[in-house]
Short mmCIF file of C-alpha atoms and ligand atoms in Angstrom, two decimals:
data_model
loop_
_atom_site.label_atom_id
_atom_site.label_comp_id
_atom_site.label_asym_id
_atom_site.label_seq_id
_atom_site.Cartn_x
_atom_site.Cartn_y
_atom_site.Cartn_z
CA UNK A 1 48.98 -21.98 51.62
CA UNK A 2 51.21 -22.70 48.58
CA UNK A 3 54.33 -24.51 49.68
CA UNK A 4 57.57 -24.75 47.72
CA UNK A 5 58.86 -28.30 47.67
CA UNK A 6 61.50 -27.92 45.04
CA UNK A 7 62.25 -24.86 42.88
CA UNK A 8 59.96 -26.21 40.15
CA UNK A 9 57.05 -27.61 42.11
CA UNK A 10 54.52 -25.80 44.24
CA UNK A 11 52.08 -27.86 46.27
CA UNK A 12 48.90 -26.64 47.86
CA UNK A 13 48.56 -28.28 51.25
CA UNK A 14 44.87 -28.28 52.19
CA UNK A 15 45.15 -28.01 55.95
CA UNK A 16 42.28 -27.35 58.27
CA UNK A 17 44.00 -24.59 60.23
CA UNK A 18 41.01 -24.22 62.61
CA UNK A 19 42.31 -27.32 64.36
CA UNK A 20 45.60 -25.68 65.31
CA UNK A 21 44.87 -26.01 68.99
CA UNK A 22 42.97 -28.90 70.55
CA UNK A 23 42.81 -30.62 73.93
CA UNK A 24 45.85 -32.65 74.87
CA UNK A 25 45.23 -36.18 73.64
CA UNK A 26 46.95 -39.03 75.47
CA UNK A 27 46.06 -42.20 73.52
CA UNK A 28 47.64 -44.61 76.04
CA UNK A 29 49.79 -44.43 79.16
CA UNK A 30 53.22 -44.75 77.60
CA UNK A 31 56.68 -44.81 79.11
CA UNK A 32 58.81 -42.11 77.55
CA UNK A 33 55.81 -40.39 75.97
CA UNK A 34 56.64 -36.91 74.72
CA UNK A 35 53.24 -35.58 75.76
CA UNK A 36 54.69 -32.91 78.02
CA UNK A 37 57.08 -31.43 75.49
CA UNK A 38 54.82 -31.42 72.44
CA UNK A 39 54.84 -27.62 72.19
CA UNK A 40 58.63 -27.58 72.39
CA UNK A 41 58.96 -30.22 69.64
CA UNK A 42 56.48 -28.39 67.43
CA UNK A 43 58.17 -25.02 67.97
CA UNK A 44 61.60 -26.47 67.13
CA UNK A 45 60.23 -28.14 63.99
CA UNK A 46 58.51 -24.91 62.89
CA UNK A 47 61.79 -23.05 63.31
CA UNK A 48 63.64 -25.59 61.15
CA UNK A 49 60.96 -25.64 58.48
CA UNK A 50 58.51 -22.68 58.39
CA UNK A 51 57.14 -24.01 55.05
CA UNK A 52 55.08 -26.75 56.76
CA UNK A 53 56.74 -29.62 54.90
CA UNK A 54 56.18 -33.26 55.78
CA UNK A 55 57.67 -34.62 58.98
CA UNK A 56 58.40 -38.30 59.56
CA UNK A 57 57.74 -39.41 63.13
CA UNK A 58 60.08 -42.39 62.91
CA UNK A 59 59.40 -44.09 66.28
CA UNK A 60 55.83 -42.95 66.73
CA UNK A 61 54.91 -45.09 69.81
CA UNK A 62 51.76 -43.67 71.41
CA UNK A 63 51.25 -41.28 68.47
CA UNK A 64 50.98 -38.06 70.52
CA UNK A 65 53.80 -36.35 68.58
CA UNK A 66 52.26 -37.39 65.26
CA UNK A 67 48.86 -35.98 66.22
CA UNK A 68 50.31 -32.69 67.44
CA UNK A 69 52.39 -32.17 64.28
CA UNK A 70 49.52 -33.25 62.05
CA UNK A 71 47.66 -30.09 63.04
CA UNK A 72 49.99 -28.01 60.88
CA UNK A 73 51.86 -30.24 58.42
CA UNK A 74 51.66 -33.63 56.68
CA UNK A 75 52.92 -36.46 58.89
CA UNK A 76 54.18 -39.95 58.19
CA UNK A 77 54.11 -42.07 61.37
CA UNK A 78 56.38 -45.09 61.55
CA UNK A 79 56.64 -47.76 64.21
CA UNK A 80 57.37 -51.48 64.19
CA UNK A 81 54.38 -52.32 66.42
CA UNK A 82 50.86 -52.91 65.17
CA UNK A 83 49.26 -51.16 68.16
CA UNK A 84 51.17 -48.00 67.28
CA UNK A 85 49.98 -48.23 63.68
CA UNK A 86 46.38 -48.58 64.85
CA UNK A 87 46.61 -45.58 67.19
CA UNK A 88 48.39 -43.36 64.65
CA UNK A 89 45.90 -44.31 61.96
CA UNK A 90 43.02 -43.31 64.27
CA UNK A 91 44.74 -40.05 65.22
CA UNK A 92 45.81 -38.96 61.75
CA UNK A 93 42.77 -40.06 59.79
CA UNK A 94 39.87 -39.63 62.21
CA UNK A 95 36.43 -40.76 61.19
CA UNK A 96 33.18 -39.94 62.93
CA UNK A 97 29.92 -41.86 63.31
CA UNK A 98 28.47 -41.68 66.81
CA UNK A 99 25.60 -43.92 65.78
CA UNK A 100 28.06 -46.76 65.21
CA UNK A 101 29.26 -46.52 68.83
CA UNK A 102 25.72 -46.64 70.20
CA UNK A 103 24.78 -49.63 68.04
CA UNK A 104 28.00 -51.43 68.88
CA UNK A 105 27.44 -51.10 72.63
CA UNK A 106 23.82 -52.24 72.31
CA UNK A 107 24.92 -55.30 70.35
CA UNK A 108 27.67 -56.05 72.84
CA UNK A 109 25.25 -56.04 75.75
CA UNK A 110 22.48 -58.09 74.19
CA UNK A 111 23.95 -60.47 71.64
CA UNK A 112 24.01 -64.27 71.89
CA UNK A 113 27.80 -64.15 71.52
CA UNK A 114 28.06 -61.95 74.62
CA UNK A 115 25.82 -64.38 76.50
CA UNK A 116 28.06 -67.31 75.49
CA UNK A 117 31.24 -65.53 76.59
CA UNK A 118 29.73 -64.56 79.96
CA UNK A 119 28.41 -68.11 80.46
CA UNK A 120 31.88 -69.57 79.85
CA UNK A 121 33.63 -67.30 82.34
CA UNK A 122 30.84 -67.13 84.95
CA UNK A 123 32.50 -69.62 87.38
CA UNK A 124 35.57 -67.39 87.60
CA UNK A 125 33.64 -64.09 87.72
CA UNK A 126 31.78 -65.39 90.78
CA UNK A 127 34.96 -66.66 92.38
CA UNK A 128 36.72 -63.31 91.87
CA UNK A 129 33.84 -61.48 93.57
CA UNK A 130 34.15 -63.80 96.58
CA UNK A 131 37.94 -63.25 96.71
CA UNK A 132 37.60 -59.44 96.71
CA UNK A 133 34.77 -59.49 99.26
CA UNK A 134 36.73 -61.74 101.63
CA UNK A 135 39.83 -59.58 101.23
CA UNK A 136 37.82 -56.48 102.03
CA UNK A 137 36.25 -58.01 105.14
CA UNK A 138 39.12 -60.02 106.61
CA UNK A 139 41.42 -62.29 104.65
CA UNK A 140 43.30 -61.71 101.36
CA UNK A 141 44.68 -65.26 100.99
CA UNK A 142 42.12 -66.29 98.38
CA UNK A 143 42.68 -63.08 96.40
CA UNK A 144 46.45 -63.76 96.45
CA UNK A 145 45.79 -67.24 95.02
CA UNK A 146 43.70 -65.76 92.24
CA UNK A 147 46.23 -63.06 91.34
CA UNK A 148 49.09 -65.56 91.34
CA UNK A 149 47.47 -68.56 89.69
CA UNK A 150 44.24 -67.42 88.07
CA UNK A 151 45.54 -67.32 84.48
CA UNK A 152 43.60 -69.59 82.16
CA UNK A 153 46.35 -69.74 79.51
CA UNK A 154 48.94 -70.79 82.12
CA UNK A 155 46.64 -73.61 83.23
CA UNK A 156 45.98 -74.58 79.59
CA UNK A 157 49.71 -74.77 78.90
CA UNK A 158 50.14 -77.49 81.49
CA UNK A 159 50.98 -75.49 84.62
CA UNK A 160 47.75 -76.48 86.35
CA UNK A 161 49.73 -78.20 89.12
CA UNK A 162 50.65 -74.71 90.38
CA UNK A 163 47.00 -74.01 91.17
CA UNK A 164 46.94 -75.31 94.74
CA UNK A 165 43.57 -73.84 95.64
CA UNK A 166 41.05 -76.57 94.81
CA UNK A 167 38.15 -74.18 94.27
CA UNK A 168 40.17 -72.04 91.82
CA UNK A 169 41.45 -75.20 90.08
CA UNK A 170 37.92 -76.53 89.57
CA UNK A 171 36.58 -73.23 88.33
CA UNK A 172 39.33 -72.76 85.72
CA UNK A 173 38.70 -76.36 84.64
CA UNK A 174 34.96 -75.71 84.32
CA UNK A 175 35.57 -72.51 82.30
CA UNK A 176 37.86 -74.38 79.92
CA UNK A 177 35.24 -77.12 79.54
CA UNK A 178 32.65 -74.47 78.60
CA UNK A 179 35.07 -72.74 76.18
CA UNK A 180 35.71 -76.11 74.52
CA UNK A 181 31.98 -76.77 74.22
CA UNK A 182 31.63 -73.41 72.47
CA UNK A 183 34.65 -74.12 70.24
CA UNK A 184 36.26 -70.91 71.48
CA UNK A 185 39.77 -72.22 72.17
CA UNK A 186 41.45 -72.41 68.78
CA UNK A 187 40.13 -69.13 67.40
CA UNK A 188 40.33 -65.56 68.75
CA UNK A 189 36.87 -65.60 70.42
CA UNK A 190 38.13 -65.89 74.00
CA UNK A 191 41.57 -64.33 73.56
CA UNK A 192 41.26 -61.76 76.32
CA UNK A 193 39.75 -64.01 78.99
CA UNK A 194 42.37 -66.70 78.34
CA UNK A 195 45.46 -64.45 78.08
CA UNK A 196 44.57 -61.54 80.35
CA UNK A 197 41.62 -62.47 82.60
CA UNK A 198 42.32 -62.54 86.35
CA UNK A 199 45.86 -61.23 85.82
CA UNK A 200 45.70 -57.87 84.04
CA UNK A 201 41.93 -57.38 84.17
CA UNK A 202 39.01 -58.86 86.08
CA UNK A 203 37.44 -61.85 84.31
CA UNK A 204 34.34 -59.74 83.75
CA UNK A 205 36.35 -56.96 82.08
CA UNK A 206 38.26 -59.50 79.98
CA UNK A 207 34.93 -60.90 78.74
CA UNK A 208 33.83 -57.37 77.82
CA UNK A 209 37.08 -56.85 75.89
CA UNK A 210 36.50 -60.10 73.95
CA UNK A 211 32.94 -59.08 73.09
CA UNK A 212 34.06 -55.66 71.81
CA UNK A 213 36.90 -57.21 69.84
CA UNK A 214 34.55 -59.72 68.26
CA UNK A 215 32.04 -57.15 67.04
CA UNK A 216 34.62 -54.57 65.95
CA UNK A 217 36.44 -57.19 63.90
CA UNK A 218 33.52 -59.22 62.61
CA UNK A 219 30.56 -56.88 62.22
CA UNK A 220 31.58 -53.23 61.83
CA UNK A 221 32.62 -51.76 58.48
CA UNK A 222 36.44 -51.98 58.19
CA UNK A 223 36.83 -48.19 57.79
CA UNK A 224 35.92 -47.77 61.48
CA UNK A 225 38.15 -50.58 62.73
CA UNK A 226 41.33 -48.64 63.58
CA UNK A 227 39.37 -45.90 65.38
CA UNK A 228 37.40 -48.40 67.47
CA UNK A 229 40.40 -50.59 68.27
CA UNK A 230 42.38 -47.46 69.22
CA UNK A 231 39.50 -46.55 71.55
CA UNK A 232 39.68 -50.05 73.03
CA UNK A 233 43.46 -49.66 73.54
CA UNK A 234 42.83 -46.38 75.41
CA UNK A 235 40.23 -48.17 77.55
CA UNK A 236 42.56 -51.06 78.30
CA UNK A 237 45.45 -48.75 79.11
CA UNK A 238 43.29 -46.88 81.65
CA UNK A 239 41.80 -50.03 83.16
CA UNK A 240 44.76 -52.40 83.44
CA UNK A 241 45.40 -53.45 87.02
CA UNK A 242 49.17 -52.90 87.24
CA UNK A 243 51.48 -50.34 88.77
CA UNK A 244 52.35 -47.77 86.10
CA UNK A 245 49.67 -48.96 83.64
CA UNK A 246 52.11 -51.02 81.58
CA UNK A 247 52.05 -54.78 80.99
CA UNK A 248 55.52 -55.88 82.10
CA UNK A 249 54.54 -57.05 85.58
CA UNK A 250 51.20 -58.12 86.98
CA UNK A 251 50.49 -57.08 90.57
CA UNK A 252 52.54 -58.96 93.18
CA UNK A 253 50.00 -59.56 95.92
CA UNK A 254 52.43 -60.59 98.69
CA UNK A 255 55.23 -58.86 100.56
CA UNK A 256 58.74 -60.35 100.59
CA UNK A 257 57.76 -62.25 103.78
CA UNK A 258 55.01 -64.06 101.82
CA UNK A 259 52.13 -62.29 103.56
CA UNK A 260 49.35 -60.54 101.61
CA UNK A 261 50.01 -56.82 101.16
CA UNK A 262 47.83 -54.57 103.29
CA UNK A 263 44.88 -53.01 101.44
CA UNK A 264 45.35 -55.38 98.51
CA UNK A 265 41.63 -55.38 97.76
CA UNK A 266 41.68 -51.60 97.31
CA UNK A 267 44.54 -51.78 94.81
CA UNK A 268 42.71 -54.51 92.91
CA UNK A 269 39.24 -53.03 93.08
CA UNK A 270 40.31 -49.56 91.94
CA UNK A 271 40.86 -50.73 88.34
CA UNK A 272 38.75 -53.89 88.22
CA UNK A 273 35.50 -52.12 89.03
CA UNK A 274 35.73 -50.02 85.84
CA UNK A 275 33.11 -50.99 83.27
CA UNK A 276 34.89 -51.59 79.96
CA UNK A 277 31.81 -50.82 77.81
CA UNK A 278 31.31 -47.43 79.53
CA UNK A 279 34.99 -46.51 79.36
CA UNK A 280 35.12 -47.63 75.73
CA UNK A 281 32.14 -45.46 74.83
CA UNK A 282 33.93 -42.39 76.24
CA UNK A 283 37.12 -43.24 74.36
CA UNK A 284 35.33 -43.88 71.08
CA UNK A 285 33.54 -40.51 71.37
CA UNK A 286 36.86 -38.85 72.10
CA UNK A 287 38.42 -40.33 68.96
CA UNK A 288 35.37 -39.46 66.92
CA UNK A 289 35.52 -35.85 68.07
CA UNK A 290 38.97 -35.42 66.51
CA UNK A 291 38.98 -33.32 63.40
CA UNK A 292 40.48 -34.39 60.11
CA UNK A 293 43.36 -32.01 59.36
CA UNK A 294 44.54 -33.20 55.95
CA UNK A 295 44.34 -36.29 53.77
CA UNK A 296 48.09 -36.29 53.19
CA UNK A 297 49.07 -38.17 56.34
CA UNK A 298 50.30 -41.74 56.20
CA UNK A 299 51.07 -44.48 58.70
CA UNK A 300 53.63 -47.23 58.21
CA UNK A 301 54.14 -50.32 60.31
CA UNK A 302 57.74 -51.13 59.55
CA UNK A 303 61.34 -51.04 60.66
CA UNK A 304 62.81 -47.52 60.83
CA UNK A 305 65.56 -48.38 58.34
CA UNK A 306 63.12 -49.67 55.69
CA UNK A 307 60.90 -46.62 56.23
CA UNK A 308 63.85 -44.32 55.55
CA UNK A 309 64.17 -45.91 52.09
CA UNK A 310 60.64 -44.68 51.34
CA UNK A 311 61.00 -41.00 52.28
CA UNK A 312 58.47 -38.94 50.28
CA UNK A 313 59.67 -35.97 48.21
CA UNK A 314 57.74 -33.43 50.28
CA UNK A 315 59.53 -34.50 53.49
CA UNK A 316 61.64 -31.81 55.14
CA UNK A 317 62.32 -33.27 58.60
CA UNK A 318 62.77 -36.65 60.24
CA UNK A 319 61.92 -36.67 63.96
CA UNK A 320 63.44 -39.66 65.79
CA UNK A 321 62.61 -40.77 69.33
CA UNK A 322 64.13 -44.27 69.51
CA UNK A 323 64.48 -46.33 72.70
CA UNK A 324 67.75 -45.72 74.57
CA UNK A 325 67.81 -48.42 77.23
CA UNK A 326 67.87 -52.20 77.11
CA UNK A 327 64.14 -52.33 77.91
CA UNK A 328 62.24 -53.43 74.84
CA UNK A 329 58.95 -51.60 74.40
CA UNK A 330 57.47 -54.82 73.04
CA UNK A 331 57.73 -56.31 76.55
CA UNK A 332 55.92 -53.42 78.22
CA UNK A 333 53.08 -53.32 75.70
CA UNK A 334 52.74 -56.95 74.53
CA UNK A 335 49.08 -57.06 75.54
CA UNK A 336 48.19 -54.13 73.28
CA UNK A 337 49.92 -55.95 70.42
CA UNK A 338 47.95 -59.15 71.13
CA UNK A 339 44.67 -57.21 71.20
CA UNK A 340 45.47 -55.77 67.76
CA UNK A 341 46.77 -58.99 66.20
CA UNK A 342 44.17 -61.25 67.88
CA UNK A 343 46.46 -64.16 67.15
CA UNK A 344 46.56 -66.55 70.16
CA UNK A 345 50.36 -66.17 70.56
CA UNK A 346 52.70 -68.65 72.21
CA UNK A 347 53.61 -67.45 75.69
CA UNK A 348 57.28 -67.13 76.60
CA UNK A 349 58.80 -69.34 79.29
CA UNK A 350 61.71 -68.98 81.70
CA UNK A 351 63.69 -71.49 83.72
CA UNK A 352 63.33 -71.14 87.50
CA UNK A 353 65.31 -73.51 89.75
CA UNK A 354 65.84 -75.83 86.77
CA UNK A 355 62.10 -75.84 86.01
CA UNK A 356 60.49 -74.32 82.92
CA UNK A 357 57.81 -71.83 83.93
CA UNK A 358 55.40 -69.67 81.96
CA UNK A 359 56.49 -66.01 82.25
CA UNK A 360 54.56 -64.22 85.00
CA UNK A 361 53.80 -61.33 82.64
CA UNK A 362 52.44 -63.81 80.03
CA UNK A 363 54.58 -62.18 77.34
CA UNK A 364 54.24 -63.03 73.68
CA UNK A 365 57.01 -65.52 72.80
CA UNK A 366 57.84 -63.65 69.59
CA UNK A 367 58.28 -59.97 70.40
CA UNK A 368 60.18 -57.34 68.48
CA UNK A 369 63.76 -57.02 69.69
CA UNK A 370 64.89 -53.51 68.84
CA UNK A 371 68.54 -53.04 67.83
CA UNK A 372 68.41 -49.76 69.80
CA UNK A 373 67.96 -51.85 72.98
CA UNK A 374 70.83 -54.29 72.33
CA UNK A 375 74.28 -53.13 73.43
CA UNK A 376 76.20 -54.49 70.45
CA UNK A 377 73.62 -53.21 67.94
CA UNK A 378 72.71 -49.75 69.24
CA UNK A 379 75.64 -47.82 67.75
CA UNK A 380 75.27 -49.34 64.24
CA UNK A 381 71.50 -48.74 64.44
CA UNK A 382 72.05 -45.02 65.16
CA UNK A 383 74.65 -44.91 62.42
CA UNK A 384 72.11 -46.30 59.93
CA UNK A 385 69.51 -43.78 61.09
CA UNK A 386 71.78 -40.76 60.88
CA UNK A 387 73.53 -41.70 57.63
CA UNK A 388 70.26 -42.52 55.85
CA UNK A 389 68.60 -39.23 56.78
CA UNK A 390 71.75 -37.37 55.74
CA UNK A 391 71.92 -39.19 52.39
CA UNK A 392 68.35 -38.03 51.67
CA UNK A 393 69.40 -34.44 52.42
CA UNK A 394 66.78 -33.93 55.16
CA UNK A 395 67.01 -32.30 58.57
CA UNK A 396 67.09 -34.66 61.53
CA UNK A 397 65.71 -34.02 65.01
CA UNK A 398 66.63 -36.59 67.66
CA UNK A 399 65.06 -36.73 71.13
CA UNK A 400 67.43 -37.64 73.93
CA UNK A 401 67.00 -37.77 77.68
CA UNK A 402 70.35 -38.16 79.48
CA UNK A 403 70.96 -40.83 82.10
CA UNK A 404 70.99 -39.66 85.69
CA UNK A 405 73.03 -42.05 87.87
CA UNK A 406 71.38 -40.79 91.06
CA UNK A 407 67.95 -41.85 89.80
CA UNK A 408 68.56 -45.64 89.76
CA UNK A 409 67.44 -45.61 86.13
CA UNK A 410 68.61 -47.89 83.37
CA UNK A 411 71.71 -46.53 81.69
CA UNK A 412 71.56 -45.35 78.10
CA UNK A 413 73.18 -47.70 75.59
CA UNK A 414 74.61 -44.67 73.82
CA UNK A 415 75.88 -41.57 75.61
CA UNK A 416 74.91 -38.08 74.56
CA UNK A 417 78.53 -37.46 73.58
CA UNK A 418 78.66 -40.55 71.32
CA UNK A 419 75.42 -39.52 69.67
CA UNK A 420 76.58 -35.98 69.00
CA UNK A 421 79.89 -37.19 67.56
CA UNK A 422 77.99 -39.50 65.25
CA UNK A 423 75.70 -36.69 64.10
CA UNK A 424 78.70 -34.41 63.48
CA UNK A 425 80.30 -37.09 61.31
CA UNK A 426 77.47 -36.63 58.79
CA UNK A 427 75.76 -33.27 59.33
CA UNK A 428 77.28 -29.81 58.84
CA UNK A 429 75.35 -28.24 61.69
CA UNK A 430 74.49 -29.99 64.99
CA UNK A 431 72.75 -28.02 67.76
CA UNK A 432 71.36 -29.08 71.15
CA UNK A 433 68.09 -27.58 72.39
CA UNK A 434 66.41 -28.00 75.78
CA UNK A 435 62.97 -26.98 77.04
CA UNK A 436 64.17 -26.98 80.67
CA UNK A 437 63.47 -29.55 83.37
CA UNK A 438 61.15 -32.34 82.34
CA UNK A 439 60.13 -35.56 84.00
CA UNK A 440 59.18 -38.70 82.09
CA UNK A 441 56.32 -40.89 83.17
CA UNK A 442 57.76 -43.55 85.41
CA UNK A 443 56.84 -46.93 86.85
CA UNK A 444 57.10 -46.31 90.56
CA UNK A 445 59.35 -44.25 92.74
CA UNK A 446 61.36 -47.29 93.73
CA UNK A 447 61.37 -49.51 90.65
CA UNK A 448 63.78 -48.94 87.85
CA UNK A 449 62.62 -46.28 85.44
CA UNK A 450 62.60 -46.93 81.76
CA UNK A 451 63.89 -43.40 81.48
CA UNK A 452 65.51 -41.24 84.09
CA UNK A 453 63.23 -38.63 85.55
CA UNK A 454 63.95 -34.98 86.26
CA UNK A 455 66.37 -34.78 83.39
CA UNK A 456 66.35 -32.11 80.81
CA UNK A 457 64.74 -33.52 77.69
CA UNK A 458 67.00 -32.60 74.81
CA UNK A 459 66.59 -32.25 71.10
CA UNK A 460 69.58 -32.70 68.82
CA UNK A 461 68.97 -30.68 65.69
CA UNK A 462 70.98 -31.68 62.61
CA UNK A 463 71.02 -29.73 59.34
CA UNK A 464 72.59 -31.03 56.15
C1 SAM B 501 60.60 -43.93 73.00
S1 SAM B 501 59.30 -44.78 72.16
C2 SAM B 501 58.58 -43.50 71.23
C3 SAM B 501 57.63 -42.66 72.05
C4 SAM B 501 56.84 -41.67 71.24
N1 SAM B 501 57.66 -40.59 70.74
C5 SAM B 501 55.71 -41.10 72.08
O1 SAM B 501 55.76 -39.92 72.46
O2 SAM B 501 54.78 -41.84 72.38
C6 SAM B 501 60.19 -45.73 71.01
C7 SAM B 501 59.36 -46.47 69.96
O3 SAM B 501 60.26 -47.04 69.00
C8 SAM B 501 59.67 -48.21 68.47
N2 SAM B 501 60.75 -49.01 67.84
C9 SAM B 501 61.75 -49.67 68.44
N3 SAM B 501 62.56 -50.23 67.52
C10 SAM B 501 62.07 -49.91 66.30
C11 SAM B 501 62.47 -50.18 64.96
N4 SAM B 501 63.53 -50.95 64.72
N5 SAM B 501 61.75 -49.67 63.95
C12 SAM B 501 60.64 -48.92 64.19
N6 SAM B 501 60.20 -48.64 65.46
C13 SAM B 501 60.91 -49.12 66.50
C14 SAM B 501 59.02 -48.85 69.68
O4 SAM B 501 58.00 -49.74 69.29
C15 SAM B 501 58.52 -47.63 70.47
O5 SAM B 501 57.16 -47.40 70.17
#
């Protein structure tokens, strides 16, 4: 279909229109994901620009909006996080080779590296089995100890005195001795078992993650890397043993009275019995079944403001779905970032009763702090966004979900009214569109939601 970009230039956009409809693809469980209003977003964008011009998905997150729009127009996905870049790259530029998946799994199961990793973590794998069995039969005390103090990195960082259970203490010590013997501490070889094992995943699953990461990064041709890591992120997101499938808070095994929660073993076993290799295989096949729609898509890992300086000529619309509350996404998804960066990060600490403690969520010390999540910076950040898009003479579509006081949700740092006034300052036409009632994914019924639920999800449409 020839597409007019400017009066003098016509561009042929080679789209594979057969792919116009496909199964709904949820790359990861993501708070605030727009998965349920994809049709509404696409319809609104098609109304603004029937010529199928490029759209910039400026805060791409889980990539579901980018994938949906990529079925009918060129997309540039932007996000500050590496895990988002990896997912968007796998979604927008899919690559298929089922043989690679089969060979990778075979290698993972049989290789000497896999044997070394399993040998190092064996004392804790056995201990975890005992804890779950005991909890199932009679007593969850041991399982509580493991969930509260079973982190290898916390022990490594000098908090071993917190591990009161002698058996657990000795087994972490033995694992660390074995990891040292293998020279697996300073490099990325045992990243997952040290940073995530026992807390977010079973030790066995964490070992499987390390083995996959090793072979994807060290042995597979780089062109497959983003697809396979994206498949691993999908696997991890499905398998993580937390409420809400995010990484802000590991399971709290005890009630407020200090007693183990009833049916704890069930909650733990539900996720920890999943086999990472099997789940990964399904995810990799899913990614590899995606069809390539165009070779015009691009993915940028950068700050929204810098990305707006690079707007391509064929762009017609900027779609913006920034965060609106003081919850930084980097805190909820730090583990996905660590998996992608494989960088042995410092873990953040907090002071409790005058004592420095490792954060329970084992957060990366250096995490992106979004200006959209900081009260004093949110308004200027929106101003930069709106003024830059206006100065480039493009249409702007902003997602907004209003704050509902009854829902115990975190308030928005910018009200709908403030946002609309700001848009009107720059754009000639500002319209509000709503698809009707929509509920965001949420953490739990009682915990604070990152976004209010049961609110109309709104789109603010700005034309120059
Ligand atoms: C509400 S989420 C986007 C959700 C996405 N539309 C989806 O459906 O999955 C907001 C995203 O903005 C990103 N972000 C926050 N501050 C940013 C910045 N300064 N530059 C670029 N991306 C940023 C976060 O990493 C997060 O992925």
